GROMACS .gro file of C-alpha atoms in nm:
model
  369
    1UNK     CA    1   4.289   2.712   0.342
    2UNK     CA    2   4.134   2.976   0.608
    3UNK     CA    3   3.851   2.894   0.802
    4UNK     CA    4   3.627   3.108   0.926
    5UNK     CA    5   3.348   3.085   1.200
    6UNK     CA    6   3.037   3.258   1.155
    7UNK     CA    7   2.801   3.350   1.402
    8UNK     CA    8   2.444   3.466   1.278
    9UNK     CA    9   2.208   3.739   1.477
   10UNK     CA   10   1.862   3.650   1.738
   11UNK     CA   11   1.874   3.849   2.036
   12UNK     CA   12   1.897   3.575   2.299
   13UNK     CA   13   1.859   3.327   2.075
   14UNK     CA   14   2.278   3.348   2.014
   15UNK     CA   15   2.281   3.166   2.361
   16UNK     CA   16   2.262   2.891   2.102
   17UNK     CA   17   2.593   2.907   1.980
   18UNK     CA   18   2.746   2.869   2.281
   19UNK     CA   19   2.632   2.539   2.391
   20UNK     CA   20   2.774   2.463   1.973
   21UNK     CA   21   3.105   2.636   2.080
   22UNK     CA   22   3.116   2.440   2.372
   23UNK     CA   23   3.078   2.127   2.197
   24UNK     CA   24   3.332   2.170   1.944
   25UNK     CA   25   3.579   2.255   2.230
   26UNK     CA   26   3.510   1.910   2.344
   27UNK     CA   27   3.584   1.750   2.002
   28UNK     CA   28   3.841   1.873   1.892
   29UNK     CA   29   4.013   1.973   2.202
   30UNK     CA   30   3.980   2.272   2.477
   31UNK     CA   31   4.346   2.423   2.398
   32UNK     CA   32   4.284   2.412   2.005
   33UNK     CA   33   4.173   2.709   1.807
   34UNK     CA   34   4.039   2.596   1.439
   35UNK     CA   35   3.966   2.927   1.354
   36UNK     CA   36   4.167   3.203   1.148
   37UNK     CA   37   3.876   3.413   1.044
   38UNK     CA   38   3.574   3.541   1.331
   39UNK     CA   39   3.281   3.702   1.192
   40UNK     CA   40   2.952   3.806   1.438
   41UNK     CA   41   2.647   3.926   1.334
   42UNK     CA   42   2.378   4.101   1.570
   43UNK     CA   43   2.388   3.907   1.925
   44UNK     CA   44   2.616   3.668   1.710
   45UNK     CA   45   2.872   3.981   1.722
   46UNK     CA   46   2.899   3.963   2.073
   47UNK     CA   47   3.021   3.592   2.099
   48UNK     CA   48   3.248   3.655   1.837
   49UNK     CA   49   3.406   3.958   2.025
   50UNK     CA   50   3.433   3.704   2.320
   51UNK     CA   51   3.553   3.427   2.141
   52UNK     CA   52   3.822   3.627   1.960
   53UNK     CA   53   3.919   3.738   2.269
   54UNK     CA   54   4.023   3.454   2.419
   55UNK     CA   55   4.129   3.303   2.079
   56UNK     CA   56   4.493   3.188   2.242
   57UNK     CA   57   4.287   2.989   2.508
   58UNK     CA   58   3.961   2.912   2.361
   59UNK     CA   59   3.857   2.658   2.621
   60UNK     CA   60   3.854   2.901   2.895
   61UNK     CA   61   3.675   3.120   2.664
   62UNK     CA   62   3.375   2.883   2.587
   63UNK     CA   63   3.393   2.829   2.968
   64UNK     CA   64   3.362   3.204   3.056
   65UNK     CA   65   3.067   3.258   2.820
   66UNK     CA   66   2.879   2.934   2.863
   67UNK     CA   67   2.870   3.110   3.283
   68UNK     CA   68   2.761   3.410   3.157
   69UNK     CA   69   2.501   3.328   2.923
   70UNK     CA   70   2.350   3.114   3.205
   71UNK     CA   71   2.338   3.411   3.451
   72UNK     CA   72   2.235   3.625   3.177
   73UNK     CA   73   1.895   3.842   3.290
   74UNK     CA   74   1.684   4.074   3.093
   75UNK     CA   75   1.751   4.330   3.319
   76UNK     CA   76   2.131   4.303   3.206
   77UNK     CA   77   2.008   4.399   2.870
   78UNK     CA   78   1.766   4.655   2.856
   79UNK     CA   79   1.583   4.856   3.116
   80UNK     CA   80   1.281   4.644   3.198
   81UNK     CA   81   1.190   4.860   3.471
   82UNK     CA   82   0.810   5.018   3.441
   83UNK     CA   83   0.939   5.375   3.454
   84UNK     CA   84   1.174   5.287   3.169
   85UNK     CA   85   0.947   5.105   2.945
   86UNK     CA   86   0.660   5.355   2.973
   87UNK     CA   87   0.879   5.649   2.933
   88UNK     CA   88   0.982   5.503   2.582
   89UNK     CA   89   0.604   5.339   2.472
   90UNK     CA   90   0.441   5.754   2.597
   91UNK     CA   91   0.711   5.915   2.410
   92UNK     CA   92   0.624   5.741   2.120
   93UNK     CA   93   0.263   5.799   2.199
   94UNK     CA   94   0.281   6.195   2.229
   95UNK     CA   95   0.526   6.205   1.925
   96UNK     CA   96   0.211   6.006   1.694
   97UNK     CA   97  -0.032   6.296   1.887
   98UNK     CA   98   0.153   6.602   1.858
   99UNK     CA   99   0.285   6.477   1.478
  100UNK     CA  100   0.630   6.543   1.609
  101UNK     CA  101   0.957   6.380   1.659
  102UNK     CA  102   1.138   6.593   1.833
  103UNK     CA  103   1.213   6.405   2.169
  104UNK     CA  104   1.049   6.084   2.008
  105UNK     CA  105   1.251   5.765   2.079
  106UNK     CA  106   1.357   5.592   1.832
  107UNK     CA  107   1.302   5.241   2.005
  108UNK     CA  108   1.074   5.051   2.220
  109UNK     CA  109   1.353   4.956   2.473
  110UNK     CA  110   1.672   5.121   2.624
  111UNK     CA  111   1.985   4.900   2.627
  112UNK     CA  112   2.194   5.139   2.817
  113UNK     CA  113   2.268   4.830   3.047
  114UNK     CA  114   2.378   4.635   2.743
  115UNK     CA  115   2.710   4.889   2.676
  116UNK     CA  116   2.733   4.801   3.051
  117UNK     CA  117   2.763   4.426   3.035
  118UNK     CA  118   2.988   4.455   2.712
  119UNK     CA  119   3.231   4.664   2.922
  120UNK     CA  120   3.239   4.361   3.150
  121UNK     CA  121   3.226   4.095   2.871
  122UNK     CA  122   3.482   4.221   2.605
  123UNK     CA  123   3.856   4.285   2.616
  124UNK     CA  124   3.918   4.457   2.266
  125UNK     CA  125   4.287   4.480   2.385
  126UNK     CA  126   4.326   4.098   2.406
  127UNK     CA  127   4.148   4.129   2.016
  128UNK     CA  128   4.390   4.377   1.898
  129UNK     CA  129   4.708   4.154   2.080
  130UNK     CA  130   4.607   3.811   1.901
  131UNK     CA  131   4.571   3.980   1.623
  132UNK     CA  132   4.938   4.116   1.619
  133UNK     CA  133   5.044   3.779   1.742
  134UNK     CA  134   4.883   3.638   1.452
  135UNK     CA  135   4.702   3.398   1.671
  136UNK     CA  136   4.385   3.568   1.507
  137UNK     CA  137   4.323   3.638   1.129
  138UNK     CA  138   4.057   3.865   1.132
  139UNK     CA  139   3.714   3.962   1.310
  140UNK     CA  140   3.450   4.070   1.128
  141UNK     CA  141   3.131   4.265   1.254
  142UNK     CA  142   2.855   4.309   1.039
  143UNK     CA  143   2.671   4.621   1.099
  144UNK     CA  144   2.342   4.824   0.873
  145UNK     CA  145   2.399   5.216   0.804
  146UNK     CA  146   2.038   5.386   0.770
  147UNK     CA  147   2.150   5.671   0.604
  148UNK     CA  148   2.265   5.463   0.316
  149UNK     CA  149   2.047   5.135   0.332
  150UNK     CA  150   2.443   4.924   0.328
  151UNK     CA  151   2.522   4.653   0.491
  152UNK     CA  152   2.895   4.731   0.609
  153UNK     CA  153   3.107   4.495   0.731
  154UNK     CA  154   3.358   4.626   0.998
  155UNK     CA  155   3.689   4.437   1.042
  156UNK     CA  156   4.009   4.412   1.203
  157UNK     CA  157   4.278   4.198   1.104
  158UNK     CA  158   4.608   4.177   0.924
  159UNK     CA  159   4.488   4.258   0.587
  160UNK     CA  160   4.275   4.575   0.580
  161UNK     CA  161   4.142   4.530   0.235
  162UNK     CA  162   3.810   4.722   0.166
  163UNK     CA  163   3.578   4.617  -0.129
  164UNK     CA  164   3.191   4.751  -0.206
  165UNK     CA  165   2.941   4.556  -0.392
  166UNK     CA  166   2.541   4.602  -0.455
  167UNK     CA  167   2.422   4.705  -0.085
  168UNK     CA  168   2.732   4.600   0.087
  169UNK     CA  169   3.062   4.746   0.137
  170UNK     CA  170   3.407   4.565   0.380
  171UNK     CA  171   3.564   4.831   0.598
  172UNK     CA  172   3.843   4.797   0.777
  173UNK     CA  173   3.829   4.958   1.125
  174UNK     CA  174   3.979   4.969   1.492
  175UNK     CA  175   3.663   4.758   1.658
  176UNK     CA  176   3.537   4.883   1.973
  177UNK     CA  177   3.192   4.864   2.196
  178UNK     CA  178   3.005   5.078   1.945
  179UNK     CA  179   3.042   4.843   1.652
  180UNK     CA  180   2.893   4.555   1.904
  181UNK     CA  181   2.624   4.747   2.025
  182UNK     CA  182   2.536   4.900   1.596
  183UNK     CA  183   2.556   4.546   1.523
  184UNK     CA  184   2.309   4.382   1.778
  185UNK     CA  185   2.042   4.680   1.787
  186UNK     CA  186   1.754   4.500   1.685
  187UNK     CA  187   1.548   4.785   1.476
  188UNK     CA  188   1.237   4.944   1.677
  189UNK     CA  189   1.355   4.749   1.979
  190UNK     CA  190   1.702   4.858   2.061
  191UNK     CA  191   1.830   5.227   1.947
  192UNK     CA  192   2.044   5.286   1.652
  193UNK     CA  193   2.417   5.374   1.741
  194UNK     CA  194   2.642   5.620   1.584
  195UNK     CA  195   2.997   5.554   1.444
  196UNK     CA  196   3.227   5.814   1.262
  197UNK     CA  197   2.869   6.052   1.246
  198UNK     CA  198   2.646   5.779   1.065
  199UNK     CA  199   2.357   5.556   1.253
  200UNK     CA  200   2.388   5.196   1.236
  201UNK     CA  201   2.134   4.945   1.338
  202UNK     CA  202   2.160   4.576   1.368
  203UNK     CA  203   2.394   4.332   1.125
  204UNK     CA  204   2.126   4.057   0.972
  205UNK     CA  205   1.917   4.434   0.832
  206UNK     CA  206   1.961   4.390   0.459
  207UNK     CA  207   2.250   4.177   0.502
  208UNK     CA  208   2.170   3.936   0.196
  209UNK     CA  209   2.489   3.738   0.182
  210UNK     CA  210   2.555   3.688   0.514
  211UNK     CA  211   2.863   3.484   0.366
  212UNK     CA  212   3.018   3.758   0.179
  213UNK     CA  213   3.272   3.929   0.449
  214UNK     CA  214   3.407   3.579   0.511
  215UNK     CA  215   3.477   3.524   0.162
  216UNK     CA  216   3.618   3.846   0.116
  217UNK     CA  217   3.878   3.779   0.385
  218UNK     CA  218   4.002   3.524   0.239
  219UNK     CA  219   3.796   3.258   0.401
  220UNK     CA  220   3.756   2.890   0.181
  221UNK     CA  221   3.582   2.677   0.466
  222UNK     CA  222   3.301   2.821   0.662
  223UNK     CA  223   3.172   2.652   0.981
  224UNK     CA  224   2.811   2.829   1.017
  225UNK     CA  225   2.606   2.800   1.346
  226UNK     CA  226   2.250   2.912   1.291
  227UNK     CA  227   1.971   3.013   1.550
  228UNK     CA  228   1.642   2.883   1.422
  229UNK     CA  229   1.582   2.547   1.238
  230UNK     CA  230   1.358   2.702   1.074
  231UNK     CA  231   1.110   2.365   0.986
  232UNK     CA  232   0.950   2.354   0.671
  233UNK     CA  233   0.564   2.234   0.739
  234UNK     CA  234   0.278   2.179   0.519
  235UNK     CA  235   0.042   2.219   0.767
  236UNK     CA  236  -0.229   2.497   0.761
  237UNK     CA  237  -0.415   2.630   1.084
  238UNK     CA  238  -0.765   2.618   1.075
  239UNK     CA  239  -0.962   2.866   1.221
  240UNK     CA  240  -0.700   3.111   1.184
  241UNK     CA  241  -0.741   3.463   1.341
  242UNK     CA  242  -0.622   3.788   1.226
  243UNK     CA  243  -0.227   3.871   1.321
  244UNK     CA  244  -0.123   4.035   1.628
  245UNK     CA  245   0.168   4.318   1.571
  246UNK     CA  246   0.428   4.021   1.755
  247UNK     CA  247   0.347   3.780   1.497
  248UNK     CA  248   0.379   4.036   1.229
  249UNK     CA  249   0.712   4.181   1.374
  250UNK     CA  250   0.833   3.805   1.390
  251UNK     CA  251   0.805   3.685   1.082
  252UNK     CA  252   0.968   3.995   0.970
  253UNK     CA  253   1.271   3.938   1.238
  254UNK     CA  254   1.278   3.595   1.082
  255UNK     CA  255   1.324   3.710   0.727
  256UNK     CA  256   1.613   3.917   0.814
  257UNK     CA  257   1.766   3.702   1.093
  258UNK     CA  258   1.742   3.340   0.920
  259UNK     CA  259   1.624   3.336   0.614
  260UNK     CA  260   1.878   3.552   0.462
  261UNK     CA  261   2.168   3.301   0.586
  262UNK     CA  262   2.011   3.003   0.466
  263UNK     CA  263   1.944   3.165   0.110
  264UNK     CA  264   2.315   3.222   0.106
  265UNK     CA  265   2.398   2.868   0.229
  266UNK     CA  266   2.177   2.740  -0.057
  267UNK     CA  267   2.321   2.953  -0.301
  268UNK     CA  268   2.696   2.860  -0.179
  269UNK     CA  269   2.620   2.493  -0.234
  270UNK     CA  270   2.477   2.554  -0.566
  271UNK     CA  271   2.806   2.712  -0.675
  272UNK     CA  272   2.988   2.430  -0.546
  273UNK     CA  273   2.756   2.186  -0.710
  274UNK     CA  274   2.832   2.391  -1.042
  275UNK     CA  275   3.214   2.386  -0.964
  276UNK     CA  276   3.246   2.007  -0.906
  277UNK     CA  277   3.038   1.974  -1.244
  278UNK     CA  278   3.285   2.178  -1.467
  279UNK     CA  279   3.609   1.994  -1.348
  280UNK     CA  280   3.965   2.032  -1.261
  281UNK     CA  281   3.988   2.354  -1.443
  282UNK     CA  282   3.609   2.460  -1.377
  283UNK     CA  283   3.681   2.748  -1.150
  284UNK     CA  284   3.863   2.889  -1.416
  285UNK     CA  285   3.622   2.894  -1.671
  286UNK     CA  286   3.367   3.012  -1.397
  287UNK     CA  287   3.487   3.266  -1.226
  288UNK     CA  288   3.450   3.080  -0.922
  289UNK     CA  289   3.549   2.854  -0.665
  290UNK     CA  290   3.401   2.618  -0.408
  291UNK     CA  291   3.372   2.687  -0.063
  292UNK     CA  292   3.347   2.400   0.191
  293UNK     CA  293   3.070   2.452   0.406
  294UNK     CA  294   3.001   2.296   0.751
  295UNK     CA  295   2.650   2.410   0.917
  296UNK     CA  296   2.492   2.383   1.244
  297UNK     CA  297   2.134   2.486   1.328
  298UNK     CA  298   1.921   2.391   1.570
  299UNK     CA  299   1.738   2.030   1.639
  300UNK     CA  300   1.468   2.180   1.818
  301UNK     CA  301   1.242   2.498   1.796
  302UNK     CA  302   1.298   2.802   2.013
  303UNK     CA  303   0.896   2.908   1.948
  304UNK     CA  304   0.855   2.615   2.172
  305UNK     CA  305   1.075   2.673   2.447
  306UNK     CA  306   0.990   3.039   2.479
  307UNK     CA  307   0.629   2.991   2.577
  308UNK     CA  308   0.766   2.873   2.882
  309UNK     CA  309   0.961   3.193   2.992
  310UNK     CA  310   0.675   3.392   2.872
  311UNK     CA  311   0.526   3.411   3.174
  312UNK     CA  312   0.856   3.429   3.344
  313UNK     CA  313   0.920   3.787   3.237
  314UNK     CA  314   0.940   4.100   3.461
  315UNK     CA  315   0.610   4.277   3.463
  316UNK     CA  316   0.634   4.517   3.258
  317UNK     CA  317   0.764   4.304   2.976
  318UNK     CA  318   0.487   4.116   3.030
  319UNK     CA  319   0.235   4.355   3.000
  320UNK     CA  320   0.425   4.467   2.651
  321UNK     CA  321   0.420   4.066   2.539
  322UNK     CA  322   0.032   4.097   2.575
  323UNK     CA  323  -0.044   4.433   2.414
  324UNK     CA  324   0.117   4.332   2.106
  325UNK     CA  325  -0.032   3.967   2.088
  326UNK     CA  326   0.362   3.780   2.161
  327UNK     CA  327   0.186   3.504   2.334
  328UNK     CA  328   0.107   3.144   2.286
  329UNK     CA  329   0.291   2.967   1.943
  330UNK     CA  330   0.420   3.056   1.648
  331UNK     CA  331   0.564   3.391   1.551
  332UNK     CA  332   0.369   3.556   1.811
  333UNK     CA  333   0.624   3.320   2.026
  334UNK     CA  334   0.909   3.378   1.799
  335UNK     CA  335   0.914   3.776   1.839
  336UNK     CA  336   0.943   3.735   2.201
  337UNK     CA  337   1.254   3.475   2.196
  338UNK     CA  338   1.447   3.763   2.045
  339UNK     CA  339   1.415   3.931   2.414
  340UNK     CA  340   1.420   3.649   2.599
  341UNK     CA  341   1.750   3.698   2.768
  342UNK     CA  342   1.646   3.459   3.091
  343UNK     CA  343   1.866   3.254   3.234
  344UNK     CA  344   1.641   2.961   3.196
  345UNK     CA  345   1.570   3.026   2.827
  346UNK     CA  346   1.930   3.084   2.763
  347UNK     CA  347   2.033   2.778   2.957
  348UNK     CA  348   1.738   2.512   2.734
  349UNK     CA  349   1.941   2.658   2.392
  350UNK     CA  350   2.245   2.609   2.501
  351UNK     CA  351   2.207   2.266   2.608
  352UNK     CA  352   2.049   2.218   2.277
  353UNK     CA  353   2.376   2.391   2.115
  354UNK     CA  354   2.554   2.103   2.283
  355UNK     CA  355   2.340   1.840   2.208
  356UNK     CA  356   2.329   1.921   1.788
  357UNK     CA  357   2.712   1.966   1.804
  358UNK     CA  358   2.784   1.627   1.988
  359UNK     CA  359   2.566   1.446   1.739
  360UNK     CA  360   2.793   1.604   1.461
  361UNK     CA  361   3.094   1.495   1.632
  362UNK     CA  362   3.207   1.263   1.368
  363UNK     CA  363   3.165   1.587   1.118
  364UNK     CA  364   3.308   1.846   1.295
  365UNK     CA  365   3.593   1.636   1.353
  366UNK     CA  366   3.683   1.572   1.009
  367UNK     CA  367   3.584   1.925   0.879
  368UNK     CA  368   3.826   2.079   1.151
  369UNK     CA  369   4.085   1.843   1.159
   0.00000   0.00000   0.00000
């Protein structure tokens, strides 16, 4: 049976994965490659670029992008410089005045520097040769067209077989830059980018099964990394005060970025619940067939940790973390861990991506065996 690795979206928050990926390389060993299937979403896209393209030494891999996730600034990212970020925040000003949007940005932030750092990052050569070598299955980037509201799922691989259901099509394609930078343009922060004449904006947007293009490529074991452990709490503030635009814009980054994947993960083990219930010849009589599922998410909350690097910031990011209220906890704290691409930051969630995937040693040893 194929297994597949999937890597959700969150801005810096991916540096997560890493520190997993790093721990499973310890497990299981730092020459062996347990993967047949890739699939990235958002930031998530870019470590699976990476990862699949160093798929015939993986070890090295995990080394080369635990070093650069460490080193990682904001500045590498976006342009954080004030010049930059007040060009983009008066355009949008004088486009709401003058009721026009000619010239008007269509995001908060430019991430020029991010095709930059991708150029450096990803060898889609080395992609295209494991591929042919059969080293490599298939990778899969997720991507969101605006013009159609789909979620399309862009792969390469040796079987280029296309499919379309409610929202969300598969199609095959020769993967390049543009589908990582589509993929991991956050909407109203990052700019939409253009492939074959359509805009596409980041992978989690409307991306409901977040399972799906794994499936579809013939994937029956899926080894999931999250970004957010998303606690369930029963406590209610008191005293509570109106929401700022960050906590507004966070919760909503949240729906798309984590609570999408774990509706699918819930629904997947419900179908495997139903499966095991109906027998030998159950899938059959179903329709459908069960999936084993492996999932890693994080032991401790990013809200938390990002309150720290706040303040760490360059200026003018700072200034924007204030004017929209992304201070203190919560989502307020949450919107702003999507941009927090600091070294520091990066470096806590990684470690913390080690940490969960050493404690699972026992079960990622047996599930990837």
């Amino acid at each position: 049976m194929s297994t597949a690795l999937i890597l959700s979206g969150g801005g810096a928050r991916a540096s997560y994965q890493v520190g997993v990926l790093r721990g499973i390389s310890e497990i299981i060993g730092k020459e062996r490659q347990p993967f047949e299937i890739i699939c990235g979403t958002s930031a998530g896209a870019i470590n699976a670029a990476y990862m699949a393209s160093y798929i015939q030494s993986p070890g090295e891999g995990v080394a080369r992008l635990y070093d650069a996730w460490r080193e990682i600034s904001a500045a590498d990212v976006y342009d954080t410089s004030w010049s930059g970020v007040l060009k983009s925040l008066g355009s949008i000003l004088w486009g709401v005045i003058s009721n026009s949007s000619e010239g008007m940005p269509s995001a908060m932030l430019d991430n020029a520097p991010l095709r930059q750092l991708l150029s450096r990052w990803l060898d889609f050569d080395a992609i295209r040769n494991n591929i042919a070598s059969g080293v490599l299955r298939d990778l899969c980037i997720t991507a969101m067209n605006y013009s159609t509201g789909e979620s399309v799922a862009f792969h390469e691989g040796a079987d280029p077989v296309a499919w379309r259901r409610v929202h969300r099509v598969g199609q095959p394609a020769i993967l390049s830059i543009d589908h990582i930078m589509a993929s991991s343009a956050i909407p109203i922060l990052f700019p939409p980018q253009t492939i074959n004449g359509h805009y596409f904006g980041d992978g989690a947007l409307r991306q409901l099964n977040p399972l799906s293009p794994a499936l579809h490529l013939g994937a029956r074991r899926l080894f999931i990394v999250g970004v957010s452990a998303n606690p369930r709490t029963t406590d209610v503030p008191v005293n509570e005060e109106p929401p700022t635009i960050a906590q507004m814009a966070g919760h909503l980054l949240n729906r798309e970025f984590i609570d999408n994947l774990e509706a699918d993960i819930e629904h997947a083990e419900k179908i495997n619940e139903l499966v095991a219930q109906t027998g030998r010849r159950g899938p059959e009589r179903i329709g459908a067939h069960g999936v084993e599922i492996l999932v890693i998410t994080p032991s401790i909350s990013f809200d938390e940790v990002a309150t720290r690097y706040i303040s760490r910031q360059p200026s003018s990011m700072r200034l924007l973390f204030r004017l929209i209220g992304a201070r203190g906890r919560g989502a307020g704290a949450s919107f702003a861990s999507y941009l927090l691409f600091d070294g520091g930051f990066c470096t806590e969630l990684i470690d913390a991506g080690y940490r969960d995937a050493m404690d699972s040693a026992q079960e990622i040893r047996a599930f990837l065996s």
